[in-house]
Coordinates of C-alpha atoms in Angstrom, one line a residue:
M100 CA -35.7 -19.0 32.3
I101 CA -35.7 -17.6 28.8
D102 CA -33.9 -18.7 25.6
A103 CA -33.2 -15.3 24.2
H104 CA -32.3 -16.5 20.6
Q105 CA -33.9 -19.3 18.6
H106 CA -35.3 -19.7 15.1
F107 CA -38.2 -21.5 13.3
W108 CA -38.4 -22.1 9.6
R109 CA -40.5 -23.9 7.1
L110 CA -38.7 -24.8 3.9
A111 CA -41.8 -24.5 1.7
R112 CA -41.9 -20.8 2.4
G113 CA -38.9 -20.4 0.1
D114 CA -37.2 -17.3 1.4
Y115 CA -34.2 -18.7 3.2
G116 CA -31.6 -17.9 0.6
W117 CA -28.7 -19.1 2.8
L118 CA -30.2 -22.5 3.5
T119 CA -29.3 -25.2 1.0
P120 CA -29.6 -29.0 0.7
E121 CA -25.8 -29.2 1.4
Q122 CA -26.6 -28.2 5.0
A123 CA -28.1 -31.5 5.7
V124 CA -28.6 -31.0 9.5
L125 CA -30.5 -27.8 9.0
Y126 CA -32.3 -28.5 5.7
R127 CA -35.7 -29.4 7.1
D128 CA -38.5 -27.7 9.0
F129 CA -38.0 -26.6 12.5
E130 CA -41.1 -25.6 14.4
P131 CA -42.4 -25.2 18.0
T132 CA -43.2 -29.0 18.4
H133 CA -39.5 -29.7 17.8
L134 CA -38.1 -27.2 20.2
A135 CA -40.6 -27.6 23.1
P136 CA -39.2 -30.9 24.5
L137 CA -35.7 -29.5 24.4
M138 CA -36.7 -26.4 26.3
K139 CA -38.7 -28.5 28.8
A140 CA -35.7 -30.8 29.5
A141 CA -33.6 -27.7 30.1
G142 CA -36.0 -26.1 32.4
I143 CA -36.7 -23.1 30.1
G144 CA -40.1 -21.7 30.0
R145 CA -40.1 -18.9 27.3
S146 CA -38.2 -18.0 24.2
I147 CA -37.4 -15.1 21.8
V148 CA -37.8 -16.2 18.2
V149 CA -35.5 -14.4 15.8
Q150 CA -35.9 -13.9 12.0
A151 CA -33.9 -16.2 9.7
A152 CA -35.0 -14.7 6.3
P153 CA -34.8 -11.1 5.0
S154 CA -38.5 -10.8 4.3
L155 CA -41.5 -9.2 5.9
E156 CA -43.5 -12.3 5.1
E157 CA -41.3 -14.3 7.5
T158 CA -42.0 -11.7 10.2
H159 CA -45.7 -12.3 9.8
F160 CA -45.0 -16.1 9.8
L161 CA -43.2 -15.8 13.2
L162 CA -45.9 -13.5 14.6
A163 CA -48.5 -16.1 13.7
I164 CA -46.5 -18.8 15.4
A165 CA -46.2 -16.6 18.5
E166 CA -50.0 -16.1 18.5
Q167 CA -50.5 -19.8 18.7
T168 CA -47.6 -20.6 21.1
P169 CA -47.8 -19.1 24.5
W170 CA -44.2 -19.8 25.4
V171 CA -42.9 -17.7 22.6
A172 CA -42.6 -14.5 24.5
G173 CA -41.3 -12.2 21.8
V174 CA -40.5 -12.0 18.1
V175 CA -37.5 -10.2 16.5
G176 CA -38.5 -9.8 12.9
W177 CA -37.2 -8.2 9.7
V178 CA -38.0 -5.0 7.9
D179 CA -36.3 -3.4 4.9
L180 CA -34.9 -0.5 6.9
E181 CA -33.7 1.3 3.7
R182 CA -37.2 1.7 2.2
P183 CA -38.7 5.2 2.5
D184 CA -41.9 3.7 4.0
A185 CA -40.0 1.7 6.6
P186 CA -41.4 3.9 9.5
D187 CA -44.9 3.1 8.2
V188 CA -44.2 -0.6 8.1
L189 CA -42.7 -0.6 11.6
A190 CA -45.7 1.3 12.9
E191 CA -48.1 -1.3 11.4
I192 CA -46.4 -4.4 12.7
A193 CA -45.6 -2.8 16.1
G194 CA -49.3 -3.0 16.7
D195 CA -48.6 -6.7 17.6
A196 CA -47.2 -6.5 21.1
T197 CA -45.3 -9.7 20.6
L198 CA -43.0 -7.9 18.1
R199 CA -40.1 -6.8 20.3
G200 CA -37.5 -5.9 17.8
V201 CA -36.1 -6.2 14.3
R202 CA -32.8 -7.6 12.9
P203 CA -31.1 -6.6 9.6
M204 CA -28.8 -9.4 8.5
I205 CA -25.7 -7.1 8.5
Q206 CA -23.2 -10.0 8.2
D207 CA -24.6 -10.7 4.7
I208 CA -24.5 -7.1 3.5
P209 CA -21.4 -6.5 1.4
D210 CA -20.9 -2.9 2.4
P211 CA -19.4 -2.8 6.0
D212 CA -20.5 0.9 6.2
W213 CA -24.2 0.0 5.5
M214 CA -25.3 0.6 9.0
L215 CA -24.0 4.2 8.9
G216 CA -26.1 5.2 5.9
S217 CA -28.3 8.3 6.1
Q218 CA -31.1 6.3 4.5
L219 CA -31.6 4.4 7.8
L220 CA -32.2 7.4 10.0
S221 CA -36.0 7.5 9.7
A222 CA -36.2 3.8 10.4
F223 CA -33.9 4.1 13.5
N224 CA -36.1 6.9 14.8
A225 CA -39.2 4.7 14.2
L226 CA -37.6 1.9 16.3
V227 CA -37.1 4.3 19.2
A228 CA -40.7 5.7 18.8
H229 CA -42.2 2.2 18.9
D230 CA -40.0 0.9 21.7
L231 CA -38.5 -1.8 19.4
A232 CA -35.0 -3.2 19.9
L233 CA -32.4 -3.6 17.2
D234 CA -30.6 -7.0 17.1
V235 CA -27.3 -6.7 15.2
L236 CA -26.0 -9.7 13.4
V237 CA -22.4 -8.7 12.9
R238 CA -18.9 -10.1 12.8
P239 CA -15.7 -8.6 14.3
V240 CA -15.1 -6.5 11.2
H241 CA -18.3 -4.6 11.8
L242 CA -17.6 -3.6 15.4
P243 CA -15.8 -0.3 14.8
K244 CA -18.8 0.7 12.6
L245 CA -21.2 -0.4 15.3
L246 CA -19.4 1.8 17.8
T247 CA -19.8 4.8 15.5
L248 CA -23.5 4.0 15.0
L249 CA -24.2 3.8 18.7
E250 CA -22.3 7.0 19.4
A251 CA -24.5 8.8 16.9
H252 CA -27.7 7.1 18.1
P253 CA -27.4 6.4 21.8
E254 CA -31.2 6.2 22.1
L255 CA -31.2 2.9 20.1
R256 CA -31.8 -0.2 22.2
V257 CA -29.2 -2.6 20.7
V258 CA -28.1 -6.2 21.4
I259 CA -25.1 -7.8 19.7
D260 CA -26.1 -11.3 18.6
H261 CA -23.7 -14.2 19.1
A262 CA -21.1 -11.9 20.8
A263 CA -20.3 -10.6 17.3
K264 CA -19.2 -14.1 16.1
P265 CA -15.5 -14.1 17.3
E266 CA -13.2 -16.2 15.2
I267 CA -12.8 -18.9 17.8
A268 CA -11.7 -21.7 15.5
A269 CA -8.8 -19.5 14.2
G270 CA -7.8 -18.5 17.8
R271 CA -8.3 -14.8 17.1
F272 CA -9.1 -12.8 20.3
G273 CA -7.3 -9.5 20.7
D274 CA -9.0 -7.2 18.2
W275 CA -12.4 -8.6 18.9
A276 CA -11.9 -8.3 22.7
E277 CA -10.7 -4.7 22.4
M278 CA -13.7 -3.6 20.4
M279 CA -16.2 -5.5 22.6
S280 CA -14.6 -3.8 25.7
R281 CA -15.1 -0.4 24.0
L282 CA -18.7 -1.1 23.1
A283 CA -19.5 -2.2 26.6
R284 CA -17.7 0.8 28.1
E285 CA -18.8 3.5 25.7
T286 CA -22.3 2.5 24.7
G287 CA -25.4 1.0 26.2
A288 CA -25.3 -2.1 24.0
F289 CA -26.3 -5.5 25.4
C290 CA -24.7 -8.8 24.3
K291 CA -26.1 -12.3 23.6
L292 CA -24.2 -15.3 24.8
S293 CA -25.1 -17.5 21.9
G294 CA -23.7 -18.9 18.7
L295 CA -20.2 -19.5 20.1
A296 CA -20.0 -23.2 19.6
T297 CA -20.6 -22.8 15.8
E298 CA -17.7 -20.4 15.6
A299 CA -15.4 -22.9 17.2
A300 CA -13.6 -25.9 15.6
P301 CA -15.8 -29.0 15.2
A302 CA -14.2 -30.8 18.1
W303 CA -14.5 -27.8 20.4
T304 CA -14.3 -28.1 24.2
P305 CA -15.6 -25.8 26.9
E306 CA -12.1 -24.5 27.4
D307 CA -12.0 -23.2 23.8
L308 CA -15.0 -21.0 24.5
R309 CA -14.1 -19.9 28.0
P310 CA -11.9 -16.9 27.2
Y311 CA -14.7 -15.5 25.0
V312 CA -17.4 -16.1 27.6
D313 CA -15.3 -14.7 30.4
H314 CA -14.6 -11.6 28.4
V315 CA -18.2 -10.9 27.5
L316 CA -19.2 -11.2 31.1
A317 CA -16.3 -9.1 32.3
C318 CA -17.1 -6.3 29.9
F319 CA -20.9 -6.2 29.9
G320 CA -21.8 -7.7 33.3
A321 CA -24.6 -10.1 33.8
E322 CA -27.2 -7.3 33.7
R323 CA -26.4 -6.7 30.0
V324 CA -25.8 -10.3 28.9
M325 CA -28.5 -12.8 27.9
W326 CA -28.2 -16.5 27.0
G327 CA -29.6 -17.9 23.8
S328 CA -29.4 -21.3 22.2
D329 CA -29.3 -20.3 18.5
W330 CA -31.4 -23.4 17.9
P331 CA -31.6 -25.1 15.5
V332 CA -28.2 -23.8 14.2
V333 CA -26.6 -25.1 17.3
E334 CA -27.5 -28.6 16.2
T335 CA -24.5 -28.4 13.8
A336 CA -22.2 -27.9 16.8
G337 CA -23.2 -30.4 19.4
G338 CA -26.9 -29.6 20.0
Y339 CA -29.1 -27.7 22.4
K340 CA -28.4 -29.9 25.4
L341 CA -24.6 -29.7 25.1
W342 CA -24.6 -26.0 24.6
R343 CA -26.9 -25.5 27.6
E344 CA -24.8 -27.7 29.9
T345 CA -21.6 -26.1 28.7
S346 CA -23.0 -22.6 29.4
L347 CA -24.0 -23.6 32.9
M348 CA -20.5 -24.9 33.6
L349 CA -18.8 -21.9 32.2
L350 CA -21.0 -19.6 34.3
E351 CA -20.9 -21.6 37.5
S352 CA -18.7 -18.9 39.2
L353 CA -21.5 -16.3 38.9
T354 CA -23.7 -15.5 41.8
E355 CA -27.3 -16.8 41.8
S356 CA -28.6 -13.4 41.0
E357 CA -26.1 -13.0 38.1
R358 CA -27.2 -16.4 36.7
C359 CA -30.8 -15.4 36.9
A360 CA -30.0 -12.3 34.9
V361 CA -28.1 -14.1 32.1
F362 CA -30.7 -16.9 31.9
G363 CA -33.8 -14.8 31.8
E364 CA -34.0 -11.5 33.6
T365 CA -31.8 -9.5 31.2
A366 CA -33.8 -10.7 28.2
E367 CA -37.1 -9.9 29.9
R368 CA -35.9 -6.4 30.7
F369 CA -34.2 -5.7 27.4
Y370 CA -37.1 -6.8 25.2
A371 CA -39.7 -5.3 27.6
L372 CA -41.6 -8.6 27.2
P373 CA -45.4 -8.1 27.1
T374 CA -47.6 -9.1 30.1
D375 CA -50.4 -11.6 29.6
E376 CA -52.8 -8.7 29.2
R377 CA -50.7 -7.2 26.4
R378 CA -50.5 -10.6 24.7
D379 CA -54.3 -10.8 24.6
Q380 CA -54.4 -7.4 22.8
R381 CA -51.4 -7.9 20.6
K382 CA -53.0 -8.4 17.2
P383 CA -52.8 -5.4 14.9
K384 CA -55.9 -3.5 14.3
K385 CA -57.1 -3.7 10.7

């Protein structure tokens, strides 16, 4: 089983602009020693660690953790995709076989049309050339733009993080559901079943999440859906154990093969996770 979306951070690194002391639950270090017992208790053997800061330095920080942590199967890092030298940067860090993708923090970019800019074309081409995935951190407002992007670049291997963060607490469903249906039907995008608890009201129940989970599965199918914890952010909405148990309950109607897909096989296939031999050879050549 694979946790397809989790984070590590070390406050002293100083590049987590969104993380402030007011976020008391999250304002501390979160490292592999903290996550390992939670994964073990849940029967999860591997994880994908995803960037939490818009800096190349953090990407190297995560790659170093992966080098020392065998159960970190892949890293989704960050690169400034607008820079003219972005293809060169991607070529360099792609020499580490544990790097399986990159994630621009689109939800924090003021311009909703950013992803459609011509300045990103060379970087997108480089992602394809180096067999790297694109995680998209978006909200419902971005989904029409994402559809346009994927129509123009069907060769991009894209996964929608946190099911595009539907506005569960506000009870909004229709517009999000329609666009997710179109993305599933008209593109090859995948979807992460993660981050939903934090979009719900504080006293959420499984039934609050069920319509959104059911819709994701109905649209994308188990073969294009992967489960992630969004740890440690999930600690603000009940914690790793509760989200894991809720997910198992909400997906209990799936067949065994479908559950195997959502809880591991889809992530393994989408991220083309490296074999042990490739992990031994993953460090970039100087």
